[in-house]
Amino acid sequence: MISKLLQSAALAAAMVVAAPAVQAQELKIGYVNSERVLREANLAKAAQVKLEAEFGKREKDLRDLEAKLRGAADKLEKDAPTLAEAERNRRQRDIVEQDRDLQRKKREWQEDLNQRKNEELSAVVEKANRVIKQIFDNEKYDLILQDAIHFSARVDITKKVIDALNAQK
């Protein structure tokens, strides 16, 4: 019984002696705001410009088609009182069919845009993660977090990550 008590006392004494050594060894923590990286890094901006160039014409064509359809609907509404019922029904069917076609084209455009956006952003995220890993290794961080709810400006390394990304060719 006494030997167990002595062992416990020795263990407690060892912990008391070791505690200051653990406290002296501070953790080095960093924080990266991913949203800001994807908004401000030149790579992300270039990806956005590329997407706008790739999908801008289709978007303009869809807007033009929508305006044309709106004009046809307005014309039908204005002409409806003077049109024969068969002609009015034919124009209504045409407008409904054109609207259905427009909605399908919009959905396809949005799906294509989302897919390409995901491809472009994943390339940026992959490069950003490599930069973060380099900073982690080179500056001897113990922990780097992304997208924390609360953080101190003291641990925010987002600008460092953006600068490193921008420096890459």
PDB file of C-alpha atoms in Angstrom:
ATOM      1  CA  MET A   1       0.000   0.000   0.000  1.00  0.00           C
ATOM      2  CA  ILE A   2       2.772   2.414   0.955  1.00  0.00           C
ATOM      3  CA  SER A   3       4.715   1.550  -2.211  1.00  0.00           C
ATOM      4  CA  LYS A   4       1.682   2.414  -4.348  1.00  0.00           C
ATOM      5  CA  LEU A   5       1.328   5.688  -2.483  1.00  0.00           C
ATOM      6  CA  LEU A   6       5.020   6.432  -3.092  1.00  0.00           C
ATOM      7  CA  GLN A   7       4.614   5.585  -6.784  1.00  0.00           C
ATOM      8  CA  SER A   8       1.632   7.937  -7.052  1.00  0.00           C
ATOM      9  CA  ALA A   9       3.555  10.699  -5.287  1.00  0.00           C
ATOM     10  CA  ALA A  10       6.550  10.173  -7.575  1.00  0.00           C
ATOM     11  CA  LEU A  11       4.277  10.296 -10.633  1.00  0.00           C
ATOM     12  CA  ALA A  12       2.624  13.504  -9.403  1.00  0.00           C
ATOM     13  CA  ALA A  13       6.031  15.085  -8.753  1.00  0.00           C
ATOM     14  CA  ALA A  14       7.216  14.132 -12.236  1.00  0.00           C
ATOM     15  CA  MET A  15       4.090  15.712 -13.767  1.00  0.00           C
ATOM     16  CA  VAL A  16       4.630  18.932 -11.809  1.00  0.00           C
ATOM     17  CA  VAL A  17       8.245  19.102 -12.997  1.00  0.00           C
ATOM     18  CA  ALA A  18       7.269  18.330 -16.626  1.00  0.00           C
ATOM     19  CA  ALA A  19       4.350  20.823 -16.789  1.00  0.00           C
ATOM     20  CA  PRO A  20       6.500  23.961 -17.277  1.00  0.00           C
ATOM     21  CA  ALA A  21       8.402  22.232 -20.101  1.00  0.00           C
ATOM     22  CA  VAL A  22       5.131  21.498 -21.909  1.00  0.00           C
ATOM     23  CA  GLN A  23       3.923  25.068 -21.378  1.00  0.00           C
ATOM     24  CA  ALA A  24       7.199  26.501 -22.672  1.00  0.00           C
ATOM     25  CA  GLN A  25       6.685  24.655 -25.921  1.00  0.00           C
ATOM     26  CA  GLU A  26       3.904  26.768 -27.505  1.00  0.00           C
ATOM     27  CA  LEU A  27       1.864  25.584 -30.423  1.00  0.00           C
ATOM     28  CA  LYS A  28       2.242  27.446 -33.692  1.00  0.00           C
ATOM     29  CA  ILE A  29      -1.216  27.707 -35.248  1.00  0.00           C
ATOM     30  CA  GLY A  30      -2.270  29.322 -38.505  1.00  0.00           C
ATOM     31  CA  TYR A  31      -5.626  30.068 -40.085  1.00  0.00           C
ATOM     32  CA  VAL A  32      -6.503  30.357 -43.805  1.00  0.00           C
ATOM     33  CA  ASN A  33      -9.734  31.892 -45.086  1.00  0.00           C
ATOM     34  CA  SER A  34     -10.434  29.691 -48.128  1.00  0.00           C
ATOM     35  CA  GLU A  35     -13.178  31.946 -49.451  1.00  0.00           C
ATOM     36  CA  ARG A  36     -10.815  34.903 -49.480  1.00  0.00           C
ATOM     37  CA  VAL A  37      -8.133  32.864 -51.248  1.00  0.00           C
ATOM     38  CA  LEU A  38     -10.650  31.857 -53.939  1.00  0.00           C
ATOM     39  CA  ARG A  39     -11.761  35.479 -54.282  1.00  0.00           C
ATOM     40  CA  GLU A  40      -8.411  37.299 -54.238  1.00  0.00           C
ATOM     41  CA  ALA A  41      -5.756  34.980 -55.671  1.00  0.00           C
ATOM     42  CA  ASN A  42      -4.728  35.770 -59.248  1.00  0.00           C
ATOM     43  CA  LEU A  43      -5.236  32.120 -60.186  1.00  0.00           C
ATOM     44  CA  ALA A  44      -8.856  32.280 -59.037  1.00  0.00           C
ATOM     45  CA  LYS A  45      -9.415  35.586 -60.854  1.00  0.00           C
ATOM     46  CA  ALA A  46      -7.923  34.103 -64.037  1.00  0.00           C
ATOM     47  CA  ALA A  47     -10.234  31.094 -63.704  1.00  0.00           C
ATOM     48  CA  GLN A  48     -13.232  33.432 -63.388  1.00  0.00           C
ATOM     49  CA  VAL A  49     -12.201  35.377 -66.510  1.00  0.00           C
ATOM     50  CA  LYS A  50     -11.730  32.095 -68.373  1.00  0.00           C
ATOM     51  CA  LEU A  51     -15.219  30.921 -67.362  1.00  0.00           C
ATOM     52  CA  GLU A  52     -16.787  34.232 -68.380  1.00  0.00           C
ATOM     53  CA  ALA A  53     -15.116  34.003 -71.793  1.00  0.00           C
ATOM     54  CA  GLU A  54     -16.193  30.395 -72.199  1.00  0.00           C
ATOM     55  CA  PHE A  55     -19.813  30.846 -71.106  1.00  0.00           C
ATOM     56  CA  GLY A  56     -20.502  34.532 -71.821  1.00  0.00           C
ATOM     57  CA  LYS A  57     -21.728  34.029 -75.388  1.00  0.00           C
ATOM     58  CA  ARG A  58     -24.168  31.310 -74.380  1.00  0.00           C
ATOM     59  CA  GLU A  59     -25.465  33.494 -71.559  1.00  0.00           C
ATOM     60  CA  LYS A  60     -25.974  36.414 -73.959  1.00  0.00           C
ATOM     61  CA  ASP A  61     -27.757  34.124 -76.438  1.00  0.00           C
ATOM     62  CA  LEU A  62     -30.065  32.941 -73.648  1.00  0.00           C
ATOM     63  CA  ARG A  63     -30.858  36.524 -72.625  1.00  0.00           C
ATOM     64  CA  ASP A  64     -31.590  37.425 -76.259  1.00  0.00           C
ATOM     65  CA  LEU A  65     -33.826  34.379 -76.639  1.00  0.00           C
ATOM     66  CA  GLU A  66     -35.631  35.309 -73.420  1.00  0.00           C
ATOM     67  CA  ALA A  67     -36.185  38.892 -74.661  1.00  0.00           C
ATOM     68  CA  LYS A  68     -37.486  37.582 -78.000  1.00  0.00           C
ATOM     69  CA  LEU A  69     -39.885  35.249 -76.197  1.00  0.00           C
ATOM     70  CA  ARG A  70     -41.067  38.070 -73.934  1.00  0.00           C
ATOM     71  CA  GLY A  71     -41.685  40.214 -77.025  1.00  0.00           C
ATOM     72  CA  ALA A  72     -43.703  37.427 -78.664  1.00  0.00           C
ATOM     73  CA  ALA A  73     -45.790  37.008 -75.479  1.00  0.00           C
ATOM     74  CA  ASP A  74     -46.426  40.773 -75.310  1.00  0.00           C
ATOM     75  CA  LYS A  75     -47.410  40.846 -78.981  1.00  0.00           C
ATOM     76  CA  LEU A  76     -49.812  37.934 -78.473  1.00  0.00           C
ATOM     77  CA  GLU A  77     -51.379  39.668 -75.474  1.00  0.00           C
ATOM     78  CA  LYS A  78     -51.829  42.859 -77.498  1.00  0.00           C
ATOM     79  CA  ASP A  79     -53.160  41.055 -80.604  1.00  0.00           C
ATOM     80  CA  ALA A  80     -55.293  38.476 -78.757  1.00  0.00           C
ATOM     81  CA  PRO A  81     -58.613  40.358 -78.977  1.00  0.00           C
ATOM     82  CA  THR A  82     -58.408  40.595 -82.769  1.00  0.00           C
ATOM     83  CA  LEU A  83     -57.066  37.076 -83.481  1.00  0.00           C
ATOM     84  CA  ALA A  84     -59.124  34.073 -84.439  1.00  0.00           C
ATOM     85  CA  GLU A  85     -59.234  31.468 -81.687  1.00  0.00           C
ATOM     86  CA  ALA A  86     -57.258  28.925 -83.731  1.00  0.00           C
ATOM     87  CA  GLU A  87     -54.476  31.466 -84.436  1.00  0.00           C
ATOM     88  CA  ARG A  88     -54.386  32.580 -80.786  1.00  0.00           C
ATOM     89  CA  ASN A  89     -54.122  28.934 -79.613  1.00  0.00           C
ATOM     90  CA  ARG A  90     -51.359  28.218 -82.162  1.00  0.00           C
ATOM     91  CA  ARG A  91     -49.311  31.233 -80.975  1.00  0.00           C
ATOM     92  CA  GLN A  92     -49.824  30.276 -77.323  1.00  0.00           C
ATOM     93  CA  ARG A  93     -48.577  26.736 -78.035  1.00  0.00           C
ATOM     94  CA  ASP A  94     -45.570  28.162 -79.885  1.00  0.00           C
ATOM     95  CA  ILE A  95     -44.744  30.433 -76.953  1.00  0.00           C
ATOM     96  CA  VAL A  96     -45.129  27.605 -74.429  1.00  0.00           C
ATOM     97  CA  GLU A  97     -42.889  25.373 -76.564  1.00  0.00           C
ATOM     98  CA  GLN A  98     -40.274  28.110 -76.957  1.00  0.00           C
ATOM     99  CA  ASP A  99     -40.369  28.774 -73.204  1.00  0.00           C
ATOM    100  CA  ARG A 100     -39.882  25.074 -72.464  1.00  0.00           C
ATOM    101  CA  ASP A 101     -36.923  25.023 -74.867  1.00  0.00           C
ATOM    102  CA  LEU A 102     -35.483  28.165 -73.242  1.00  0.00           C
ATOM    103  CA  GLN A 103     -35.772  26.671 -69.739  1.00  0.00           C
ATOM    104  CA  ARG A 104     -34.047  23.476 -70.923  1.00  0.00           C
ATOM    105  CA  LYS A 105     -31.204  25.495 -72.475  1.00  0.00           C
ATOM    106  CA  LYS A 106     -30.852  27.547 -69.275  1.00  0.00           C
ATOM    107  CA  ARG A 107     -30.626  24.379 -67.178  1.00  0.00           C
ATOM    108  CA  GLU A 108     -28.005  22.888 -69.512  1.00  0.00           C
ATOM    109  CA  TRP A 109     -26.010  26.123 -69.460  1.00  0.00           C
ATOM    110  CA  GLN A 110     -26.144  26.270 -65.642  1.00  0.00           C
ATOM    111  CA  GLU A 111     -25.091  22.619 -65.311  1.00  0.00           C
ATOM    112  CA  ASP A 112     -22.205  23.095 -67.746  1.00  0.00           C
ATOM    113  CA  LEU A 113     -21.130  26.295 -65.981  1.00  0.00           C
ATOM    114  CA  ASN A 114     -21.256  24.644 -62.537  1.00  0.00           C
ATOM    115  CA  GLN A 115     -19.239  21.677 -63.756  1.00  0.00           C
ATOM    116  CA  ARG A 116     -16.541  23.880 -65.306  1.00  0.00           C
ATOM    117  CA  LYS A 117     -16.511  26.164 -62.263  1.00  0.00           C
ATOM    118  CA  ASN A 118     -15.938  23.142 -60.020  1.00  0.00           C
ATOM    119  CA  GLU A 119     -13.105  21.962 -62.272  1.00  0.00           C
ATOM    120  CA  GLU A 120     -11.414  25.368 -62.284  1.00  0.00           C
ATOM    121  CA  LEU A 121     -11.867  25.934 -58.541  1.00  0.00           C
ATOM    122  CA  SER A 122     -10.618  22.469 -57.654  1.00  0.00           C
ATOM    123  CA  ALA A 123      -7.393  23.237 -59.551  1.00  0.00           C
ATOM    124  CA  VAL A 124      -7.010  26.473 -57.562  1.00  0.00           C
ATOM    125  CA  VAL A 125      -7.796  24.679 -54.276  1.00  0.00           C
ATOM    126  CA  GLU A 126      -5.236  21.979 -55.078  1.00  0.00           C
ATOM    127  CA  LYS A 127      -2.521  24.578 -55.692  1.00  0.00           C
ATOM    128  CA  ALA A 128      -3.540  26.523 -52.581  1.00  0.00           C
ATOM    129  CA  ASN A 129      -3.319  23.348 -50.487  1.00  0.00           C
ATOM    130  CA  ARG A 130       0.199  22.711 -51.806  1.00  0.00           C
ATOM    131  CA  VAL A 131       1.174  26.287 -50.859  1.00  0.00           C
ATOM    132  CA  ILE A 132      -0.365  25.852 -47.400  1.00  0.00           C
ATOM    133  CA  LYS A 133       1.587  22.602 -46.963  1.00  0.00           C
ATOM    134  CA  GLN A 134       4.824  24.367 -47.971  1.00  0.00           C
ATOM    135  CA  ILE A 135       4.171  27.153 -45.457  1.00  0.00           C
ATOM    136  CA  PHE A 136       3.331  24.521 -42.830  1.00  0.00           C
ATOM    137  CA  ASP A 137       6.617  22.700 -43.424  1.00  0.00           C
ATOM    138  CA  ASN A 138       8.891  25.722 -43.969  1.00  0.00           C
ATOM    139  CA  GLU A 139       7.642  27.734 -41.003  1.00  0.00           C
ATOM    140  CA  LYS A 140       7.216  24.755 -38.650  1.00  0.00           C
ATOM    141  CA  TYR A 141       3.491  25.125 -37.909  1.00  0.00           C
ATOM    142  CA  ASP A 142       1.859  22.624 -35.591  1.00  0.00           C
ATOM    143  CA  LEU A 143      -1.608  23.222 -37.006  1.00  0.00           C
ATOM    144  CA  ILE A 144      -3.187  25.191 -39.856  1.00  0.00           C
ATOM    145  CA  LEU A 145      -6.965  25.499 -39.910  1.00  0.00           C
ATOM    146  CA  GLN A 146      -9.249  26.503 -42.743  1.00  0.00           C
ATOM    147  CA  ASP A 147     -12.620  28.176 -42.309  1.00  0.00           C
ATOM    148  CA  ALA A 148     -12.797  28.552 -38.556  1.00  0.00           C
ATOM    149  CA  ILE A 149     -15.758  30.283 -36.928  1.00  0.00           C
ATOM    150  CA  HIS A 150     -13.599  32.551 -34.759  1.00  0.00           C
ATOM    151  CA  PHE A 151      -9.931  33.371 -35.143  1.00  0.00           C
ATOM    152  CA  SER A 152      -7.422  36.004 -34.175  1.00  0.00           C
ATOM    153  CA  ALA A 153      -5.719  38.168 -36.790  1.00  0.00           C
ATOM    154  CA  ARG A 154      -2.478  37.040 -35.148  1.00  0.00           C
ATOM    155  CA  VAL A 155      -2.883  33.530 -36.621  1.00  0.00           C
ATOM    156  CA  ASP A 156      -4.385  34.544 -39.996  1.00  0.00           C
ATOM    157  CA  ILE A 157      -1.949  33.547 -42.753  1.00  0.00           C
ATOM    158  CA  THR A 158      -4.408  34.027 -45.637  1.00  0.00           C
ATOM    159  CA  LYS A 159      -2.454  36.944 -47.141  1.00  0.00           C
ATOM    160  CA  LYS A 160       0.737  34.870 -47.025  1.00  0.00           C
ATOM    161  CA  VAL A 161      -1.025  32.053 -48.915  1.00  0.00           C
ATOM    162  CA  ILE A 162      -2.452  34.467 -51.518  1.00  0.00           C
ATOM    163  CA  ASP A 163       0.954  36.108 -52.014  1.00  0.00           C
ATOM    164  CA  ALA A 164       2.628  32.718 -52.435  1.00  0.00           C
ATOM    165  CA  LEU A 165      -0.022  31.641 -54.965  1.00  0.00           C
ATOM    166  CA  ASN A 166       0.361  34.903 -56.869  1.00  0.00           C
ATOM    167  CA  ALA A 167       4.135  34.446 -56.980  1.00  0.00           C
ATOM    168  CA  GLN A 168       3.769  31.099 -58.751  1.00  0.00           C
ATOM    169  CA  LYS A 169       3.872  30.978 -62.529  1.00  0.00           C
TER     170      LYS A 169
END
